[in-house]
Short mmCIF file of C-alpha atoms in Angstrom, two decimals:
data_model
loop_
_atom_site.label_atom_id
_atom_site.label_comp_id
_atom_site.label_asym_id
_atom_site.label_seq_id
_atom_site.Cartn_x
_atom_site.Cartn_y
_atom_site.Cartn_z
CA MET M 1118 -17.57 -137.73 -165.28
CA GLN M 1119 -18.26 -137.97 -162.03
CA MET M 1120 -20.73 -135.50 -160.23
CA PRO M 1121 -21.67 -136.54 -156.65
CA ILE M 1122 -24.23 -134.72 -154.81
CA ASP M 1123 -25.55 -134.21 -151.87
CA VAL M 1124 -29.36 -134.83 -150.45
CA PRO M 1125 -29.95 -131.26 -149.45
CA PRO M 1126 -31.19 -130.66 -145.65
CA PRO M 1127 -34.30 -130.30 -144.10
CA ALA M 1128 -33.66 -126.78 -144.57
CA LEU M 1129 -33.23 -126.51 -148.44
CA GLU M 1130 -36.51 -128.60 -149.16
CA SER M 1131 -38.63 -127.13 -152.30
CA SER M 1132 -40.87 -125.87 -150.46
CA VAL M 1133 -41.75 -125.20 -147.03
CA ARG M 1134 -45.55 -124.61 -145.00
CA LEU M 1135 -45.66 -121.57 -143.43
CA PRO M 1136 -48.65 -120.26 -141.42
CA VAL M 1137 -50.54 -117.40 -143.67
CA THR M 1138 -54.26 -115.46 -142.90
CA ARG M 1139 -56.63 -116.03 -145.74
CA LEU M 1140 -59.25 -113.49 -146.36
CA ARG M 1141 -62.56 -115.25 -148.26
CA ALA M 1142 -65.30 -113.55 -148.98
CA GLY M 1143 -65.16 -111.36 -145.70
CA LEU M 1144 -63.95 -114.21 -143.84
CA VAL M 1145 -60.45 -114.19 -141.81
CA GLU M 1146 -58.76 -118.43 -141.82
CA ARG M 1147 -55.51 -118.86 -140.61
CA VAL M 1148 -54.12 -122.08 -142.46
CA GLU M 1149 -51.18 -123.40 -143.12
CA ASP M 1150 -50.03 -122.82 -146.99
CA ARG M 1151 -47.26 -124.47 -148.71
CA VAL M 1152 -44.68 -121.97 -150.06
CA ALA M 1153 -41.82 -122.00 -152.87
CA GLU M 1154 -38.42 -122.14 -151.54
CA GLU M 1155 -35.25 -120.29 -153.41
CA VAL M 1156 -31.79 -120.22 -152.27
CA PRO M 1157 -28.83 -118.19 -153.50
CA VAL M 1158 -26.49 -120.94 -155.29
CA ALA M 1159 -23.15 -119.63 -156.63
CA LEU M 1160 -21.63 -121.36 -159.89
CA VAL M 1161 -17.64 -121.80 -158.92
CA TYR M 1162 -15.69 -123.55 -161.63
CA ASN M 1163 -11.81 -124.28 -161.33
CA GLY M 1164 -12.06 -122.19 -157.59
CA ILE M 1165 -13.30 -118.99 -159.45
CA SER M 1166 -17.23 -117.79 -158.70
CA HIS M 1167 -18.91 -117.29 -162.16
CA ALA M 1168 -22.41 -116.44 -161.09
CA VAL M 1169 -24.71 -116.74 -158.14
CA MET M 1170 -28.47 -117.25 -159.21
CA LEU M 1171 -31.74 -117.92 -156.90
CA ALA M 1172 -32.66 -121.45 -157.76
CA SER M 1173 -34.89 -124.02 -156.30
CA PRO M 1174 -32.90 -126.53 -154.44
CA LEU M 1175 -33.80 -129.87 -156.94
CA ASP M 1176 -31.99 -131.24 -159.61
CA LEU M 1177 -28.95 -129.34 -159.19
CA GLU M 1178 -26.62 -131.73 -160.76
CA ASP M 1179 -28.89 -131.01 -163.71
CA PHE M 1180 -28.81 -127.26 -162.98
CA ALA M 1181 -24.45 -127.36 -163.22
CA LEU M 1182 -24.64 -129.33 -166.03
CA GLY M 1183 -27.28 -127.51 -167.66
CA PHE M 1184 -26.02 -124.44 -166.87
CA SER M 1185 -22.54 -124.67 -168.05
CA LEU M 1186 -23.62 -125.77 -171.25
CA SER M 1187 -26.33 -123.47 -171.65
CA GLU M 1188 -23.86 -120.71 -171.23
CA GLY M 1189 -20.70 -122.22 -173.48
CA ILE M 1190 -18.61 -122.63 -170.39
CA ILE M 1191 -18.19 -126.33 -171.38
CA ASP M 1192 -18.68 -127.95 -174.59
CA SER M 1193 -19.89 -130.97 -173.81
CA PRO M 1194 -20.85 -133.31 -170.79
CA ASP M 1195 -17.49 -134.66 -170.70
CA ASP M 1196 -15.81 -131.37 -169.67
CA LEU M 1197 -16.51 -131.63 -166.65
CA LEU M 1198 -14.87 -133.57 -164.67
CA ASP M 1199 -16.08 -133.36 -160.65
CA PHE M 1200 -19.02 -131.63 -158.99
CA GLU M 1201 -19.35 -130.73 -155.86
CA LEU M 1202 -22.25 -129.13 -153.51
CA GLN M 1203 -21.67 -127.80 -150.66
CA HIS M 1204 -24.14 -125.66 -147.84
CA SER M 1205 -23.16 -122.78 -146.20
CA ASP M 1206 -24.93 -119.96 -143.99
CA LEU M 1207 -25.49 -116.62 -145.03
CA THR M 1208 -24.06 -115.45 -141.36
CA GLY M 1209 -24.06 -111.79 -140.68
CA THR M 1210 -25.35 -110.74 -144.11
CA ARG M 1211 -29.03 -112.32 -144.40
CA SER M 1212 -30.07 -112.69 -141.00
CA MET M 1213 -33.88 -112.22 -140.84
CA VAL M 1214 -35.82 -111.77 -137.66
CA VAL M 1215 -39.15 -114.45 -138.21
CA ASP M 1216 -41.29 -114.10 -135.31
CA GLY M 1217 -38.73 -112.69 -132.58
CA GLN M 1218 -36.25 -115.26 -133.86
CA ALA M 1219 -33.28 -114.65 -135.76
CA ARG M 1220 -32.75 -117.11 -139.06
CA GLU M 1221 -29.59 -117.13 -140.74
CA GLU M 1222 -30.59 -118.00 -144.50
CA VAL M 1223 -28.86 -120.86 -146.37
CA GLY M 1224 -26.90 -120.65 -149.91
CA LEU M 1225 -25.23 -123.33 -151.79
CA THR M 1226 -21.91 -123.61 -153.74
CA LEU M 1227 -21.58 -125.92 -156.63
CA ASP M 1228 -17.92 -126.29 -157.23
CA LEU M 1229 -17.46 -127.76 -160.72
CA ARG M 1230 -14.01 -128.69 -162.45
CA VAL M 1231 -13.60 -128.51 -165.86
CA THR M 1232 -11.19 -129.23 -167.80
CA LEU M 1233 -7.94 -127.08 -168.94
CA ARG M 1234 -9.41 -125.73 -171.99
CA CYS M 1235 -12.26 -124.59 -171.02
CA PHE M 1236 -11.12 -122.96 -167.84
CA MET M 1237 -8.68 -120.88 -169.77
CA ARG M 1238 -11.37 -119.91 -172.08
CA LEU M 1239 -13.68 -118.91 -169.58
CA LYS M 1240 -10.64 -116.98 -167.51
CA GLU M 1241 -9.82 -115.32 -171.18
CA ARG M 1242 -13.18 -114.47 -171.46
CA ARG M 1243 -13.22 -112.68 -168.11
CA ARG M 1244 -10.07 -110.89 -168.78
CA THR M 1245 -11.93 -109.43 -171.62
CA LEU M 1246 -14.77 -108.36 -169.47
CA ALA M 1247 -13.22 -106.88 -166.67
CA GLY M 1248 -14.23 -103.80 -165.68
CA ARG M 1249 -17.44 -103.73 -168.14
CA THR M 1250 -20.56 -102.13 -167.20
CA GLY M 1251 -22.63 -105.53 -166.06
CA CYS M 1252 -26.05 -105.54 -168.46
CA GLY M 1253 -27.95 -108.43 -165.93
CA LEU M 1254 -27.47 -111.77 -167.70
CA CYS M 1255 -25.79 -114.73 -166.37
CA GLY M 1256 -22.25 -113.99 -166.70
CA THR M 1257 -22.52 -111.69 -169.00
CA GLU M 1258 -20.81 -108.28 -168.24
CA SER M 1259 -20.84 -106.31 -171.82
CA LEU M 1260 -23.31 -105.12 -174.24
CA ALA M 1261 -21.74 -107.60 -176.94
CA GLU M 1262 -22.06 -110.62 -174.98
CA ALA M 1263 -25.69 -109.93 -174.21
CA VAL M 1264 -26.56 -110.99 -177.89
CA ARG M 1265 -24.70 -114.14 -178.60
CA PRO M 1266 -24.92 -116.14 -182.23
CA VAL M 1267 -26.03 -119.43 -181.18
CA ARG M 1268 -23.45 -121.85 -181.09
CA ARG M 1269 -25.03 -125.02 -183.45
CA GLU M 1270 -27.93 -125.48 -185.59
CA ALA M 1271 -30.96 -126.93 -184.56
CA ALA M 1272 -32.25 -130.14 -185.01
CA VAL M 1273 -34.31 -130.33 -188.37
CA LEU M 1274 -37.65 -131.74 -187.34
CA GLU M 1275 -41.29 -132.10 -187.92
CA VAL M 1276 -44.28 -132.58 -185.40
CA LYS M 1277 -47.78 -132.40 -185.93
CA ALA M 1278 -50.06 -129.70 -184.50
CA ALA M 1279 -51.66 -132.28 -181.59
CA ALA M 1280 -48.09 -133.19 -180.55
CA LEU M 1281 -48.20 -129.64 -179.03
CA THR M 1282 -52.01 -129.68 -177.37
CA ARG M 1283 -50.81 -132.80 -175.91
CA ALA M 1284 -47.32 -131.75 -174.54
CA MET M 1285 -48.86 -128.89 -172.62
CA GLN M 1286 -51.47 -130.96 -171.18
CA GLU M 1287 -49.39 -133.35 -169.98
CA LEU M 1288 -46.66 -130.84 -168.35
CA ALA M 1289 -49.58 -129.54 -166.71
CA ALA M 1290 -50.51 -132.84 -164.73
CA GLN M 1291 -46.73 -132.99 -163.90
CA GLN M 1292 -46.05 -129.73 -162.02
CA ASP M 1293 -45.52 -131.17 -158.46
CA LEU M 1294 -44.00 -127.90 -157.13
CA GLN M 1295 -46.43 -125.36 -158.87
CA ARG M 1296 -49.65 -127.41 -157.88
CA GLY M 1297 -48.51 -127.09 -154.22
CA THR M 1298 -47.48 -123.65 -154.42
CA GLY M 1299 -48.39 -121.72 -157.77
CA ALA M 1300 -44.84 -120.19 -157.77
CA ALA M 1301 -42.86 -122.41 -160.15
CA HIS M 1302 -42.31 -123.09 -163.84
CA ALA M 1303 -41.37 -125.86 -165.57
CA ALA M 1304 -39.58 -127.48 -168.86
CA ALA M 1305 -40.48 -130.84 -169.97
CA TRP M 1306 -38.99 -132.71 -172.40
CA CYS M 1307 -41.10 -134.50 -175.13
CA ALA M 1308 -41.28 -136.86 -177.70
CA LEU M 1309 -42.32 -135.81 -181.16
CA ASP M 1310 -45.84 -137.22 -180.60
CA GLY M 1311 -46.00 -134.39 -177.62
CA ALA M 1312 -45.39 -137.45 -174.70
CA VAL M 1313 -43.85 -135.55 -171.91
CA GLN M 1314 -40.79 -137.94 -170.72
CA PHE M 1315 -39.44 -135.92 -167.83
CA VAL M 1316 -39.68 -132.02 -166.34
CA ARG M 1317 -37.88 -130.02 -164.07
CA GLU M 1318 -39.10 -127.41 -161.86
CA ASP M 1319 -37.77 -124.25 -160.25
CA VAL M 1320 -38.73 -120.71 -159.87
CA GLY M 1321 -36.80 -119.24 -162.44
CA ARG M 1322 -37.82 -120.23 -165.71
CA HIS M 1323 -34.23 -120.34 -167.07
CA ASN M 1324 -33.37 -122.39 -164.32
CA ALA M 1325 -35.76 -124.76 -165.08
CA LEU M 1326 -34.95 -124.75 -168.66
CA ASP M 1327 -31.07 -125.32 -167.50
CA LYS M 1328 -31.93 -128.14 -165.74
CA LEU M 1329 -34.13 -129.85 -168.45
CA ILE M 1330 -31.24 -129.09 -170.74
CA GLY M 1331 -28.56 -130.94 -168.17
CA ARG M 1332 -30.67 -134.12 -167.86
CA ILE M 1333 -30.73 -134.41 -171.40
CA ALA M 1334 -26.88 -134.17 -171.65
CA ARG M 1335 -26.78 -136.25 -168.93
CA ASP M 1336 -28.74 -139.10 -170.39
CA GLY M 1337 -26.89 -138.65 -173.69
CA LEU M 1338 -30.59 -138.45 -175.47
CA ASP M 1339 -31.06 -137.62 -179.40
CA VAL M 1340 -31.97 -134.11 -179.26
CA GLY M 1341 -33.92 -134.66 -182.72
CA ALA M 1342 -36.24 -137.23 -180.63
CA GLY M 1343 -38.04 -134.32 -179.30
CA PHE M 1344 -38.75 -131.13 -178.09
CA VAL M 1345 -38.90 -128.56 -175.10
CA ALA M 1346 -42.39 -127.38 -173.97
CA VAL M 1347 -42.29 -124.76 -171.47
CA THR M 1348 -44.66 -122.67 -168.57
CA SER M 1349 -43.30 -119.14 -169.62
CA ARG M 1350 -42.73 -116.22 -171.88
CA ALA M 1351 -40.18 -117.75 -174.91
CA SER M 1352 -37.69 -115.02 -174.12
CA TYR M 1353 -34.49 -114.35 -176.27
CA GLU M 1354 -32.75 -116.51 -173.73
CA MET M 1355 -34.56 -119.53 -173.80
CA VAL M 1356 -34.34 -119.67 -177.27
CA TYR M 1357 -30.69 -119.40 -177.31
CA LYS M 1358 -30.46 -121.72 -174.56
CA THR M 1359 -32.48 -124.15 -176.43
CA ALA M 1360 -31.23 -123.95 -180.40
CA SER M 1361 -27.24 -124.15 -178.26
CA ALA M 1362 -28.55 -127.19 -177.19
CA GLY M 1363 -29.18 -128.68 -180.75
CA ILE M 1364 -33.27 -128.71 -180.04
CA GLY M 1365 -35.67 -128.11 -183.23
CA LEU M 1366 -38.58 -127.04 -181.03
CA LEU M 1367 -39.65 -124.90 -178.57
CA ALA M 1368 -43.41 -124.24 -177.38
CA ALA M 1369 -44.30 -121.96 -174.36
CA ILE M 1370 -47.23 -121.10 -173.31
CA SER M 1371 -46.71 -117.45 -173.72
CA ALA M 1372 -45.48 -115.10 -175.71
CA PRO M 1373 -42.29 -114.47 -177.51
CA THR M 1374 -39.92 -111.21 -177.57
CA GLY M 1375 -38.85 -109.91 -181.40
CA LEU M 1376 -35.56 -110.54 -180.21
CA ALA M 1377 -36.24 -114.26 -179.83
CA VAL M 1378 -37.92 -114.63 -182.66
CA ARG M 1379 -35.26 -113.82 -185.13
CA THR M 1380 -32.78 -115.61 -183.01
CA ALA M 1381 -35.07 -118.93 -183.59
CA GLN M 1382 -35.19 -118.06 -187.16
CA ALA M 1383 -31.43 -118.05 -187.69
CA ALA M 1384 -30.62 -120.59 -185.33
CA GLY M 1385 -33.54 -122.82 -187.62
CA LEU M 1386 -35.81 -123.29 -184.46
CA VAL M 1387 -39.14 -124.07 -184.57
CA LEU M 1388 -40.69 -121.50 -182.28
CA ALA M 1389 -44.81 -121.62 -180.94
CA GLY M 1390 -45.92 -119.29 -178.46
CA PHE M 1391 -49.05 -118.82 -176.74
CA THR M 1392 -49.32 -123.00 -176.75
CA ARG M 1393 -52.73 -123.77 -174.41
CA GLY M 1394 -55.60 -125.90 -175.45
CA ASP M 1395 -55.54 -126.55 -179.00
CA HIS M 1396 -54.80 -123.01 -179.76
CA THR M 1397 -50.92 -122.15 -181.00
CA THR M 1398 -49.20 -119.29 -182.62
CA LEU M 1399 -46.12 -120.23 -185.03
CA TYR M 1400 -43.28 -117.82 -185.22
CA ALA M 1401 -40.37 -119.46 -186.59
CA HIS M 1402 -40.70 -122.50 -189.04
CA ALA M 1403 -44.00 -122.49 -188.93
CA GLU M 1404 -43.37 -125.24 -191.64
CA ARG M 1405 -42.51 -127.75 -190.02
CA VAL M 1406 -45.70 -128.06 -187.62
CA LEU M 1407 -47.98 -130.14 -189.74
CA GLY M 1408 -52.10 -130.51 -189.32
CA ARG M 1409 -52.34 -126.33 -189.05
#
């Protein structure tokens, strides 16, 4: 799989510095603040547009692969044959006047070429769903598609409770975009002892997780040798994406939903919520977390 990627131009950095007015205890300060960027990113498969996401312009190669895997568009990294990133001005549709000057917002297109088998399956899925009311999920156009069974069983693993504590502590220290802007979620791949191996960030929690899954798949890592920690709630989609990647444990800093818990139980995924400091709440397969 050859996936060349352009370096985003300065206009597509992950954050920008903007003049702001800060009010503190009745005092007015005019200072510069670092603000996270988000841009529309279109995912196009073999010439057919499938989805448009608002995302941080970071690690887009990982995002393309992770999204394609977690959404079931491809079955393995080898199914993604080529990748090209294109930049475009959203002329006429997103022109904004800032300080008296018009600015054209910038969008990105990820042109992806997948195997014929995967492309025909995607076309059939789109043909079947054509004309139905959208439910707002990524590439999903029917209620039946909104809640999907996980395609594979999660890896069976055991970890110590202390590993979850370590993972969250180390994750907090590695959130560069969040630390600078306060506007980004993060997903971390952690060894079984909780040591954070690498982190992906994005303004969207699902995007951050897709980027992480893409990196794991691209590097061919053993999904049974680690777990995922995220700085968000554990929604159904977060659980679905994690379990579909074959990963055995998801630790979230906030709460899960009932649907997420049921999905984790059915998929064999250990689900931990409210993982903060030395506290965590285990919602699914608690017997695999030792030292409780």
